[in-house]
Amino acid sequence: MYVQELEPVAGSLGLSALVATLPLVIVLVLLGAVRMKAHLAGLTGLLAAVLVAWLAYGMPLGQTLSGATHGAVFGLFPIMWIVVNALWVYRMTVRTRHFDILRRSFGRLSDDPRIQALVVAFCFGALLEALAGFGAPVAISAVMLVALGFEPVRAAVIALVANTAPVAFGAMGTPVVTLAQVTELPLDSVASVVGRQTPLLALVVPLVLVWLVDGRRGLRETWVPALACGTAFAVAQFAASNYVSAQLADIGAALLGAAALVAVPHARRPASQPVRAAVLTGARSEDLDEDDPRREVVRAYLPYVLIVAVFSVAQIPVVKDWLAGATRTLDWPFLDVVGPGGDPVGANVFTWPVVSTGGTLVLIAGVCSAAVLGVHARVAVKEWAATVRELRFAILTVTSVLALAYVMNLSGQAATIGHFVAAAGAGLAFLSPVLGWFGVAVTGSDTSANALFGALQVNAARQSGLSPELLAAANSSGGVLGKMISPQNLTIAVAAVGLAGQEGDLLRKVLPWSLGLLLVMCLIVVGQSTFVLEWMLP
């Protein structure tokens, strides 16, 4: 049995915290300053965490390596299992050219570029974030906007800023699932609080987007459809995350936001020629004028309908209980860890939700989608294998970061840092979103930032008397605002629109929005930690 210690280095909490932060500092420096590839930085940080756990904290090497393996397995299943299957569905729509049909369908919804930006970057981008995440929404939305005639830099900025509100529930809820796992808090509790923070961003972001597209005139002329879209998105995200399923939060929000946008008569009015001339300064794709058979348009939308349907059926109590019956729980081998108080930690046990996990449900929807789209079984398998190959470095990054997080949590490193950070007292509520923002800005992933800092936030909250669920959620909600300035997302954006090497120019354009919205989120969390907005929490 390994008993966690809070002050293993010279009996000093400060020195122990300094040593405990070394793995995190190494990862952040390698990513931010050295510009090392994320998977290599993650593996280096993991090695540092293992050495600190073994040499400084006295955790037996066998248990340390077992804990790292546990984290890596969790990174594979269910985390990357969700991402692989979601991206597989998208790849099949591209292969059958139904994605092009979908793109043309969006272009025909409105000829107003300000409305098109909301449909493509905010609504469809949120749907892509829900299904795949990890840079796909920015790349695909930016390319679609350029095809519609947007100037490349403007298209990239719009895609980056739009990729905020849906991130915490992206990739079928992967960030919040990870957050719940590493903090040992109930998923429903964490998702519920996140669902009372990020919807407030959804109210603002569409207004920001129409400003980015057409400045003051765009805001003056299209604030009604922008606000309707944001409100519908926020309501759906709140309702799904609190009362239905965290995995469905972004899907429902994206669809309801798009429906509300199309329902506003103002959104269907033709744009004036001065607006189109001022905004659409790029080359418009020639295939936008092609007519697609209604049957093919329906087939293009069906994969997303099937995903919603499968997840909805899985939430029916009888079906949910039946699926949960296949879940297997086992004691993780060579791992026996108790906290400073003598209570066993949750990571001693491995839970394997064989069927009920989001990745398996997406796989089921993907098989149905392959049949609907007319994809031969052999081709579908080939596309799945190609998806795994495409994500191989992302898989290595996520598994190494989760392994690092598990080692830090199991050895007591996260608890030490949490006790030390708790000295910030009430100021911790303001700093909590900043920590998540910084983590995502460096790693490019809300999932990774939650894995790195989630347990730390919870430990600090408990020591300072704040709500653990509030600060855990704040880590994720603040983190979504760091995604637009992360080097990985910036690189994806400039590559997608053909502006390689201009990441710095793009960063200067989006940084003010990232910081401004982060300040808003910090004030929301501070308010929720006091009587001012405490009524918002469950």
PDB file of N, CA, C and O in Angstrom, residues 120-168:
ATOM      1  N   VAL A 120     -22.118  28.492 -40.841  1.00  0.00           N
ATOM      2  CA  VAL A 120     -20.956  27.632 -41.081  1.00  0.00           C
ATOM      3  C   VAL A 120     -20.034  27.559 -39.869  1.00  0.00           C
ATOM      4  O   VAL A 120     -19.712  26.478 -39.372  1.00  0.00           O
ATOM      5  N   ALA A 121     -19.577  28.715 -39.375  1.00  0.00           N
ATOM      6  CA  ALA A 121     -18.556  28.727 -38.321  1.00  0.00           C
ATOM      7  C   ALA A 121     -19.131  28.418 -36.942  1.00  0.00           C
ATOM      8  O   ALA A 121     -18.528  27.670 -36.163  1.00  0.00           O
ATOM      9  N   PHE A 122     -20.303  28.992 -36.635  1.00  0.00           N
ATOM     10  CA  PHE A 122     -20.847  28.811 -35.288  1.00  0.00           C
ATOM     11  C   PHE A 122     -21.672  27.532 -35.172  1.00  0.00           C
ATOM     12  O   PHE A 122     -21.389  26.678 -34.319  1.00  0.00           O
ATOM     13  N   CYS A 123     -22.669  27.363 -36.044  1.00  0.00           N
ATOM     14  CA  CYS A 123     -23.565  26.205 -35.917  1.00  0.00           C
ATOM     15  C   CYS A 123     -22.928  24.914 -36.434  1.00  0.00           C
ATOM     16  O   CYS A 123     -22.829  23.922 -35.704  1.00  0.00           O
ATOM     17  N   PHE A 124     -22.485  24.926 -37.707  1.00  0.00           N
ATOM     18  CA  PHE A 124     -21.887  23.709 -38.235  1.00  0.00           C
ATOM     19  C   PHE A 124     -20.535  23.435 -37.568  1.00  0.00           C
ATOM     20  O   PHE A 124     -20.177  22.279 -37.333  1.00  0.00           O
ATOM     21  N   GLY A 125     -19.800  24.488 -37.228  1.00  0.00           N
ATOM     22  CA  GLY A 125     -18.550  24.306 -36.505  1.00  0.00           C
ATOM     23  C   GLY A 125     -18.784  23.633 -35.161  1.00  0.00           C
ATOM     24  O   GLY A 125     -18.002  22.777 -34.727  1.00  0.00           O
ATOM     25  N   ALA A 126     -19.885  23.999 -34.492  1.00  0.00           N
ATOM     26  CA  ALA A 126     -20.227  23.363 -33.219  1.00  0.00           C
ATOM     27  C   ALA A 126     -20.576  21.896 -33.419  1.00  0.00           C
ATOM     28  O   ALA A 126     -20.236  21.038 -32.587  1.00  0.00           O
ATOM     29  N   LEU A 127     -21.246  21.592 -34.523  1.00  0.00           N
ATOM     30  CA  LEU A 127     -21.580  20.192 -34.811  1.00  0.00           C
ATOM     31  C   LEU A 127     -20.316  19.379 -35.057  1.00  0.00           C
ATOM     32  O   LEU A 127     -20.180  18.247 -34.574  1.00  0.00           O
ATOM     33  N   LEU A 128     -19.380  19.962 -35.795  1.00  0.00           N
ATOM     34  CA  LEU A 128     -18.097  19.286 -36.029  1.00  0.00           C
ATOM     35  C   LEU A 128     -17.324  19.123 -34.723  1.00  0.00           C
ATOM     36  O   LEU A 128     -16.676  18.102 -34.494  1.00  0.00           O
ATOM     37  N   GLU A 129     -17.382  20.142 -33.868  1.00  0.00           N
ATOM     38  CA  GLU A 129     -16.729  20.051 -32.554  1.00  0.00           C
ATOM     39  C   GLU A 129     -17.363  18.931 -31.737  1.00  0.00           C
ATOM     40  O   GLU A 129     -16.667  18.185 -31.037  1.00  0.00           O
ATOM     41  N   ALA A 130     -18.681  18.809 -31.823  1.00  0.00           N
ATOM     42  CA  ALA A 130     -19.384  17.768 -31.082  1.00  0.00           C
ATOM     43  C   ALA A 130     -18.976  16.376 -31.549  1.00  0.00           C
ATOM     44  O   ALA A 130     -18.853  15.452 -30.743  1.00  0.00           O
ATOM     45  N   LEU A 131     -18.736  16.242 -32.843  1.00  0.00           N
ATOM     46  CA  LEU A 131     -18.460  14.923 -33.405  1.00  0.00           C
ATOM     47  C   LEU A 131     -16.980  14.566 -33.429  1.00  0.00           C
ATOM     48  O   LEU A 131     -16.619  13.404 -33.311  1.00  0.00           O
ATOM     49  N   ALA A 132     -16.112  15.553 -33.610  1.00  0.00           N
ATOM     50  CA  ALA A 132     -14.695  15.242 -33.786  1.00  0.00           C
ATOM     51  C   ALA A 132     -13.784  16.064 -32.892  1.00  0.00           C
ATOM     52  O   ALA A 132     -12.957  15.535 -32.164  1.00  0.00           O
ATOM     53  N   GLY A 133     -13.938  17.384 -32.928  1.00  0.00           N
ATOM     54  CA  GLY A 133     -13.062  18.248 -32.145  1.00  0.00           C
ATOM     55  C   GLY A 133     -11.630  18.194 -32.645  1.00  0.00           C
ATOM     56  O   GLY A 133     -11.369  17.883 -33.813  1.00  0.00           O
ATOM     57  N   PHE A 134     -10.658  18.509 -31.785  1.00  0.00           N
ATOM     58  CA  PHE A 134      -9.238  18.394 -32.088  1.00  0.00           C
ATOM     59  C   PHE A 134      -8.842  19.081 -33.399  1.00  0.00           C
ATOM     60  O   PHE A 134      -8.141  18.522 -34.228  1.00  0.00           O
ATOM     61  N   GLY A 135      -9.327  20.310 -33.620  1.00  0.00           N
ATOM     62  CA  GLY A 135      -8.888  21.093 -34.771  1.00  0.00           C
ATOM     63  C   GLY A 135      -9.746  20.959 -36.001  1.00  0.00           C
ATOM     64  O   GLY A 135      -9.690  21.814 -36.898  1.00  0.00           O
ATOM     65  N   ALA A 136     -10.551  19.890 -36.093  1.00  0.00           N
ATOM     66  CA  ALA A 136     -11.372  19.680 -37.286  1.00  0.00           C
ATOM     67  C   ALA A 136     -12.348  20.827 -37.548  1.00  0.00           C
ATOM     68  O   ALA A 136     -12.487  21.268 -38.693  1.00  0.00           O
ATOM     69  N   PRO A 137     -13.051  21.362 -36.531  1.00  0.00           N
ATOM     70  CA  PRO A 137     -14.010  22.439 -36.805  1.00  0.00           C
ATOM     71  C   PRO A 137     -13.362  23.689 -37.404  1.00  0.00           C
ATOM     72  O   PRO A 137     -13.924  24.301 -38.322  1.00  0.00           O
ATOM     73  N   VAL A 138     -12.192  24.065 -36.906  1.00  0.00           N
ATOM     74  CA  VAL A 138     -11.517  25.261 -37.425  1.00  0.00           C
ATOM     75  C   VAL A 138     -11.112  25.058 -38.874  1.00  0.00           C
ATOM     76  O   VAL A 138     -11.362  25.905 -39.733  1.00  0.00           O
ATOM     77  N   ALA A 139     -10.483  23.930 -39.164  1.00  0.00           N
ATOM     78  CA  ALA A 139     -10.006  23.667 -40.521  1.00  0.00           C
ATOM     79  C   ALA A 139     -11.158  23.614 -41.519  1.00  0.00           C
ATOM     80  O   ALA A 139     -11.119  24.261 -42.578  1.00  0.00           O
ATOM     81  N   ILE A 140     -12.198  22.869 -41.174  1.00  0.00           N
ATOM     82  CA  ILE A 140     -13.301  22.660 -42.119  1.00  0.00           C
ATOM     83  C   ILE A 140     -14.125  23.932 -42.281  1.00  0.00           C
ATOM     84  O   ILE A 140     -14.492  24.302 -43.401  1.00  0.00           O
ATOM     85  N   SER A 141     -14.418  24.627 -41.188  1.00  0.00           N
ATOM     86  CA  SER A 141     -15.201  25.861 -41.264  1.00  0.00           C
ATOM     87  C   SER A 141     -14.452  26.925 -42.069  1.00  0.00           C
ATOM     88  O   SER A 141     -15.050  27.630 -42.895  1.00  0.00           O
ATOM     89  N   ALA A 142     -13.156  27.055 -41.843  1.00  0.00           N
ATOM     90  CA  ALA A 142     -12.371  28.058 -42.561  1.00  0.00           C
ATOM     91  C   ALA A 142     -12.372  27.775 -44.060  1.00  0.00           C
ATOM     92  O   ALA A 142     -12.532  28.695 -44.882  1.00  0.00           O
ATOM     93  N   VAL A 143     -12.204  26.519 -44.437  1.00  0.00           N
ATOM     94  CA  VAL A 143     -12.208  26.148 -45.857  1.00  0.00           C
ATOM     95  C   VAL A 143     -13.565  26.448 -46.482  1.00  0.00           C
ATOM     96  O   VAL A 143     -13.656  26.965 -47.612  1.00  0.00           O
ATOM     97  N   MET A 144     -14.646  26.135 -45.777  1.00  0.00           N
ATOM     98  CA  MET A 144     -15.985  26.391 -46.306  1.00  0.00           C
ATOM     99  C   MET A 144     -16.232  27.883 -46.484  1.00  0.00           C
ATOM    100  O   MET A 144     -16.843  28.303 -47.477  1.00  0.00           O
ATOM    101  N   LEU A 145     -15.773  28.695 -45.549  1.00  0.00           N
ATOM    102  CA  LEU A 145     -15.965  30.140 -45.661  1.00  0.00           C
ATOM    103  C   LEU A 145     -15.190  30.708 -46.846  1.00  0.00           C
ATOM    104  O   LEU A 145     -15.687  31.590 -47.566  1.00  0.00           O
ATOM    105  N   VAL A 146     -13.978  30.231 -47.063  1.00  0.00           N
ATOM    106  CA  VAL A 146     -13.201  30.677 -48.221  1.00  0.00           C
ATOM    107  C   VAL A 146     -13.922  30.284 -49.510  1.00  0.00           C
ATOM    108  O   VAL A 146     -13.973  31.065 -50.474  1.00  0.00           O
ATOM    109  N   ALA A 147     -14.497  29.066 -49.541  1.00  0.00           N
ATOM    110  CA  ALA A 147     -15.244  28.618 -50.718  1.00  0.00           C
ATOM    111  C   ALA A 147     -16.461  29.500 -50.974  1.00  0.00           C
ATOM    112  O   ALA A 147     -16.882  29.684 -52.129  1.00  0.00           O
ATOM    113  N   LEU A 148     -17.028  30.074 -49.906  1.00  0.00           N
ATOM    114  CA  LEU A 148     -18.176  30.971 -50.046  1.00  0.00           C
ATOM    115  C   LEU A 148     -17.762  32.377 -50.475  1.00  0.00           C
ATOM    116  O   LEU A 148     -18.621  33.216 -50.744  1.00  0.00           O
ATOM    117  N   GLY A 149     -16.454  32.651 -50.515  1.00  0.00           N
ATOM    118  CA  GLY A 149     -15.973  33.949 -50.991  1.00  0.00           C
ATOM    119  C   GLY A 149     -15.349  34.832 -49.935  1.00  0.00           C
ATOM    120  O   GLY A 149     -15.004  35.984 -50.222  1.00  0.00           O
ATOM    121  N   PHE A 150     -15.175  34.318 -48.706  1.00  0.00           N
ATOM    122  CA  PHE A 150     -14.560  35.123 -47.655  1.00  0.00           C
ATOM    123  C   PHE A 150     -13.061  35.251 -47.903  1.00  0.00           C
ATOM    124  O   PHE A 150     -12.416  34.311 -48.393  1.00  0.00           O
ATOM    125  N   GLU A 151     -12.526  36.419 -47.554  1.00  0.00           N
ATOM    126  CA  GLU A 151     -11.079  36.625 -47.619  1.00  0.00           C
ATOM    127  C   GLU A 151     -10.418  35.684 -46.613  1.00  0.00           C
ATOM    128  O   GLU A 151     -10.922  35.496 -45.505  1.00  0.00           O
ATOM    129  N   PRO A 152      -9.304  35.020 -46.959  1.00  0.00           N
ATOM    130  CA  PRO A 152      -8.728  33.967 -46.120  1.00  0.00           C
ATOM    131  C   PRO A 152      -8.468  34.348 -44.667  1.00  0.00           C
ATOM    132  O   PRO A 152      -8.800  33.579 -43.754  1.00  0.00           O
ATOM    133  N   VAL A 153      -7.867  35.516 -44.414  1.00  0.00           N
ATOM    134  CA  VAL A 153      -7.577  35.899 -43.030  1.00  0.00           C
ATOM    135  C   VAL A 153      -8.866  36.051 -42.236  1.00  0.00           C
ATOM    136  O   VAL A 153      -8.986  35.582 -41.103  1.00  0.00           O
ATOM    137  N   ARG A 154      -9.849  36.705 -42.838  1.00  0.00           N
ATOM    138  CA  ARG A 154     -11.131  36.888 -42.161  1.00  0.00           C
ATOM    139  C   ARG A 154     -11.785  35.542 -41.870  1.00  0.00           C
ATOM    140  O   ARG A 154     -12.342  35.322 -40.796  1.00  0.00           O
ATOM    141  N   ALA A 155     -11.711  34.620 -42.824  1.00  0.00           N
ATOM    142  CA  ALA A 155     -12.288  33.286 -42.640  1.00  0.00           C
ATOM    143  C   ALA A 155     -11.616  32.562 -41.476  1.00  0.00           C
ATOM    144  O   ALA A 155     -12.280  31.924 -40.648  1.00  0.00           O
ATOM    145  N   ALA A 156     -10.291  32.663 -41.391  1.00  0.00           N
ATOM    146  CA  ALA A 156      -9.553  31.995 -40.318  1.00  0.00           C
ATOM    147  C   ALA A 156      -9.904  32.581 -38.954  1.00  0.00           C
ATOM    148  O   ALA A 156     -10.103  31.844 -37.978  1.00  0.00           O
ATOM    149  N   VAL A 157      -9.990  33.909 -38.865  1.00  0.00           N
ATOM    150  CA  VAL A 157     -10.325  34.562 -37.594  1.00  0.00           C
ATOM    151  C   VAL A 157     -11.725  34.160 -37.142  1.00  0.00           C
ATOM    152  O   VAL A 157     -11.953  33.835 -35.970  1.00  0.00           O
ATOM    153  N   ILE A 158     -12.679  34.165 -38.062  1.00  0.00           N
ATOM    154  CA  ILE A 158     -14.059  33.803 -37.728  1.00  0.00           C
ATOM    155  C   ILE A 158     -14.127  32.366 -37.230  1.00  0.00           C
ATOM    156  O   ILE A 158     -14.791  32.059 -36.228  1.00  0.00           O
ATOM    157  N   ALA A 159     -13.433  31.455 -37.923  1.00  0.00           N
ATOM    158  CA  ALA A 159     -13.456  30.046 -37.525  1.00  0.00           C
ATOM    159  C   ALA A 159     -12.842  29.857 -36.139  1.00  0.00           C
ATOM    160  O   ALA A 159     -13.346  29.063 -35.332  1.00  0.00           O
ATOM    161  N   LEU A 160     -11.768  30.575 -35.830  1.00  0.00           N
ATOM    162  CA  LEU A 160     -11.107  30.441 -34.534  1.00  0.00           C
ATOM    163  C   LEU A 160     -11.976  30.970 -33.399  1.00  0.00           C
ATOM    164  O   LEU A 160     -12.112  30.331 -32.350  1.00  0.00           O
ATOM    165  N   VAL A 161     -12.554  32.152 -33.588  1.00  0.00           N
ATOM    166  CA  VAL A 161     -13.374  32.751 -32.531  1.00  0.00           C
ATOM    167  C   VAL A 161     -14.654  31.942 -32.312  1.00  0.00           C
ATOM    168  O   VAL A 161     -15.122  31.793 -31.178  1.00  0.00           O
ATOM    169  N   ALA A 162     -15.218  31.398 -33.393  1.00  0.00           N
ATOM    170  CA  ALA A 162     -16.449  30.612 -33.271  1.00  0.00           C
ATOM    171  C   ALA A 162     -16.218  29.327 -32.482  1.00  0.00           C
ATOM    172  O   ALA A 162     -17.129  28.814 -31.824  1.00  0.00           O
ATOM    173  N   ASN A 163     -14.993  28.809 -32.521  1.00  0.00           N
ATOM    174  CA  ASN A 163     -14.677  27.540 -31.871  1.00  0.00           C
ATOM    175  C   ASN A 163     -14.382  27.749 -30.381  1.00  0.00           C
ATOM    176  O   ASN A 163     -13.285  27.495 -29.905  1.00  0.00           O
ATOM    177  N   THR A 164     -15.385  28.239 -29.661  1.00  0.00           N
ATOM    178  CA  THR A 164     -15.238  28.494 -28.221  1.00  0.00           C
ATOM    179  C   THR A 164     -16.358  27.824 -27.428  1.00  0.00           C
ATOM    180  O   THR A 164     -16.121  26.853 -26.710  1.00  0.00           O
ATOM    181  N   ALA A 165     -17.578  28.330 -27.568  1.00  0.00           N
ATOM    182  CA  ALA A 165     -18.698  27.855 -26.751  1.00  0.00           C
ATOM    183  C   ALA A 165     -18.907  26.343 -26.780  1.00  0.00           C
ATOM    184  O   ALA A 165     -19.278  25.749 -25.763  1.00  0.00           O
ATOM    185  N   PRO A 166     -18.673  25.648 -27.912  1.00  0.00           N
ATOM    186  CA  PRO A 166     -18.941  24.196 -27.912  1.00  0.00           C
ATOM    187  C   PRO A 166     -17.791  23.330 -27.418  1.00  0.00           C
ATOM    188  O   PRO A 166     -17.963  22.124 -27.249  1.00  0.00           O
ATOM    189  N   VAL A 167     -16.613  23.906 -27.159  1.00  0.00           N
ATOM    190  CA  VAL A 167     -15.407  23.101 -26.928  1.00  0.00           C
ATOM    191  C   VAL A 167     -15.503  22.211 -25.689  1.00  0.00           C
ATOM    192  O   VAL A 167     -15.051  21.064 -25.700  1.00  0.00           O
ATOM    193  N   ALA A 168     -16.078  22.710 -24.599  1.00  0.00           N
ATOM    194  CA  ALA A 168     -16.117  21.927 -23.351  1.00  0.00           C
ATOM    195  C   ALA A 168     -16.894  20.623 -23.510  1.00  0.00           C
ATOM    196  O   ALA A 168     -16.642  19.655 -22.786  1.00  0.00           O
TER     197      ALA A 168
END
